[in-house]
Amino acid sequence: MLLPISKSSTELSNKITPSDIKKSNGYDSNKAIKYAKQWWNRTNNSDFPYYANYYKQDPNSNDYNDLDENAEGQSAIRRGWSDCTNFVSQCLSYGGFKYRKSGLFLPHRQSKNWYYDNGKPSHTWGGANNFYQHWKSRAGIAKTSDLLTAGDVISVDFTKDGDIDHTAIITSNINNTNESKLLTQHSIDRSEFLPTGDYFSLAYLYSQDYKIYGYEMDKAPIK
């Protein structure tokens, strides 16, 4: 069941401040970003085959994608599932965040857990609203957008109906403005650019009047 989300979203800030040198919690944002850019338009079924198996697609193929319509490189067999949150969870895992799994009764349904398993990953691993429920507690919600930087993650409520719809990762932050905080995602697969050639940025999402919840991943316990 979907749980209600917090009303305290990450507010748009137009402050231009230098990125602080953050105290490391063991999360390597560079590794997470490298993974995101390597796999932004493909599907890593080699390491994470659950969804391909579940949706009866070939788990030995890593070519599935969900690019914009008629985009060059579109897979003949498109990904059969919404992969945005699974993709970001993979990035965080490669960045060093450890799985959390406890409880004997349906652990995959508990928001305190976050883990991948070939048999059944946690709902927080692949479900956007469930992911939010875990990381708002584990990392906390950033109050303003100027606190977010490369390697941080956002949850997006497109319709402001209280149900998180999407998850993406910030993969570039040149001068700590919302325009320079560029995003990479699955479903639709994009890395830092829109089909128009414009930047796919945090500023762009705010201009669409979406409700955004950002996580400062350096503040989250790595274990």
CSV table of C-alpha atoms in Angstrom, one decimal, residues 31-164:
chain,number,residue,atom,x,y,z
A,31,LYS,CA,31.3,5.9,-8.5
A,32,ALA,CA,27.6,6.4,-8.4
A,33,ILE,CA,27.8,9.0,-11.2
A,34,LYS,CA,30.1,6.9,-13.3
A,35,TYR,CA,27.7,4.0,-13.0
A,36,ALA,CA,24.7,6.3,-13.9
A,37,LYS,CA,26.5,7.6,-17.0
A,38,GLN,CA,27.6,4.1,-18.1
A,39,TRP,CA,24.1,2.6,-17.8
A,40,TRP,CA,21.8,5.6,-18.5
A,41,ASN,CA,20.5,4.1,-21.8
A,42,ARG,CA,20.9,0.4,-21.1
A,43,THR,CA,19.7,-2.1,-18.5
A,44,ASN,CA,22.1,-3.9,-16.3
A,45,ASN,CA,20.3,-7.3,-16.2
A,46,SER,CA,23.7,-9.1,-15.7
A,47,ASP,CA,23.9,-7.9,-12.1
A,48,PHE,CA,20.2,-7.1,-11.5
A,49,PRO,CA,18.1,-9.7,-13.4
A,50,TYR,CA,14.9,-9.7,-11.2
A,51,TYR,CA,12.8,-7.3,-13.3
A,52,ALA,CA,13.7,-8.8,-16.6
A,53,ASN,CA,12.8,-12.2,-15.2
A,54,TYR,CA,9.5,-10.9,-13.6
A,55,TYR,CA,8.4,-9.3,-16.9
A,56,LYS,CA,9.5,-12.3,-19.0
A,57,GLN,CA,12.2,-10.6,-20.9
A,58,ASP,CA,15.6,-12.0,-21.6
A,59,PRO,CA,17.8,-11.5,-18.5
A,60,ASN,CA,20.9,-12.0,-20.6
A,61,SER,CA,20.2,-8.9,-22.6
A,62,ASN,CA,21.5,-5.5,-21.3
A,63,ASP,CA,20.2,-3.6,-24.4
A,64,TYR,CA,16.7,-2.7,-23.2
A,65,ASN,CA,16.0,1.0,-23.0
A,66,ASP,CA,13.2,3.5,-22.9
A,67,LEU,CA,14.5,6.5,-24.9
A,68,ASP,CA,12.3,9.3,-26.3
A,69,GLU,CA,10.1,8.2,-29.2
A,70,ASN,CA,12.1,7.8,-32.4
A,71,ALA,CA,15.4,8.5,-30.7
A,72,GLU,CA,18.5,7.1,-32.2
A,73,GLY,CA,19.6,3.9,-30.4
A,74,GLN,CA,16.0,3.0,-29.3
A,75,SER,CA,15.9,-0.7,-28.4
A,76,ALA,CA,13.8,-3.0,-30.7
A,77,ILE,CA,12.5,-4.6,-27.5
A,78,ARG,CA,11.9,-1.8,-25.0
A,79,ARG,CA,12.2,-2.3,-21.3
A,80,GLY,CA,8.9,-3.7,-20.0
A,81,TRP,CA,8.8,-1.9,-16.7
A,82,SER,CA,9.3,1.5,-15.1
A,83,ASP,CA,12.9,1.4,-14.1
A,84,CYS,CA,13.7,4.8,-12.7
A,85,THR,CA,14.0,3.8,-9.1
A,86,ASN,CA,15.7,0.5,-9.7
A,87,PHE,CA,18.3,2.4,-11.7
A,88,VAL,CA,18.9,5.0,-9.0
A,89,SER,CA,19.1,2.2,-6.3
A,90,GLN,CA,21.8,0.5,-8.4
A,91,CYS,CA,23.7,3.8,-8.6
A,92,LEU,CA,23.6,4.2,-4.8
A,93,SER,CA,24.7,0.6,-4.3
A,94,TYR,CA,27.7,1.1,-6.6
A,95,GLY,CA,28.4,4.3,-4.7
A,96,GLY,CA,28.8,2.3,-1.5
A,97,PHE,CA,25.4,2.3,0.3
A,98,LYS,CA,24.9,-1.0,2.1
A,99,TYR,CA,21.7,-3.0,1.9
A,100,ARG,CA,19.4,-3.0,4.9
A,101,LYS,CA,17.3,-6.1,5.5
A,102,SER,CA,15.7,-7.2,8.7
A,103,GLY,CA,12.5,-8.9,9.9
A,104,LEU,CA,11.2,-12.4,9.2
A,105,PHE,CA,7.7,-11.4,8.0
A,106,LEU,CA,7.6,-9.9,4.5
A,107,PRO,CA,10.8,-7.9,4.9
A,108,HIS,CA,10.5,-6.7,1.3
A,109,ARG,CA,7.4,-4.7,2.2
A,110,GLN,CA,9.0,-2.8,5.1
A,111,SER,CA,10.1,0.8,4.4
A,112,LYS,CA,13.0,0.5,6.9
A,113,ASN,CA,14.6,-2.1,4.5
A,114,TRP,CA,16.4,-1.4,1.2
A,115,TYR,CA,18.0,-4.2,-0.7
A,116,TYR,CA,18.3,-6.1,-3.9
A,117,ASP,CA,17.7,-9.8,-4.2
A,118,ASN,CA,17.3,-11.9,-7.3
A,119,GLY,CA,14.4,-13.6,-5.7
A,120,LYS,CA,12.6,-10.4,-4.6
A,121,PRO,CA,14.1,-7.0,-4.0
A,122,SER,CA,12.5,-4.7,-1.4
A,123,HIS,CA,9.7,-2.4,-2.6
A,124,THR,CA,12.0,0.4,-1.6
A,125,TRP,CA,14.5,-0.7,-4.2
A,126,GLY,CA,12.3,-0.4,-7.2
A,127,GLY,CA,9.2,1.6,-6.2
A,128,ALA,CA,9.4,5.4,-6.3
A,129,ASN,CA,7.0,6.1,-3.4
A,130,ASN,CA,8.5,3.2,-1.3
A,131,PHE,CA,12.1,4.5,-2.1
A,132,TYR,CA,11.0,7.9,-0.8
A,133,GLN,CA,9.7,6.3,2.4
A,134,HIS,CA,13.1,4.8,3.1
A,135,TRP,CA,15.4,7.6,2.1
A,136,LYS,CA,13.4,10.4,3.7
A,137,SER,CA,14.2,8.7,7.0
A,138,ARG,CA,17.7,7.4,6.2
A,139,ALA,CA,19.0,10.6,4.6
A,140,GLY,CA,16.4,13.3,5.4
A,141,ILE,CA,14.8,15.8,3.0
A,142,ALA,CA,17.0,18.8,2.0
A,143,LYS,CA,15.2,22.0,2.8
A,144,THR,CA,16.3,23.9,-0.2
A,145,SER,CA,17.7,23.0,-3.6
A,146,ASP,CA,21.0,24.8,-3.0
A,147,LEU,CA,22.0,22.0,-0.6
A,148,LEU,CA,21.9,19.4,-3.4
A,149,THR,CA,25.0,18.5,-5.4
A,150,ALA,CA,26.3,15.8,-7.8
A,151,GLY,CA,25.6,12.4,-6.4
A,152,ASP,CA,22.5,13.4,-4.5
A,153,VAL,CA,19.1,12.0,-5.5
A,154,ILE,CA,15.6,13.5,-6.0
A,155,SER,CA,12.1,12.1,-5.8
A,156,VAL,CA,9.4,13.8,-7.9
A,157,ASP,CA,5.7,14.1,-7.4
A,158,PHE,CA,4.5,15.2,-10.9
A,159,THR,CA,0.9,15.8,-10.0
A,160,LYS,CA,1.3,16.9,-6.4
A,161,ASP,CA,-1.2,14.2,-5.4
A,162,GLY,CA,0.8,12.9,-2.5
A,163,ASP,CA,2.2,9.9,-4.5
A,164,ILE,CA,5.9,10.0,-5.6
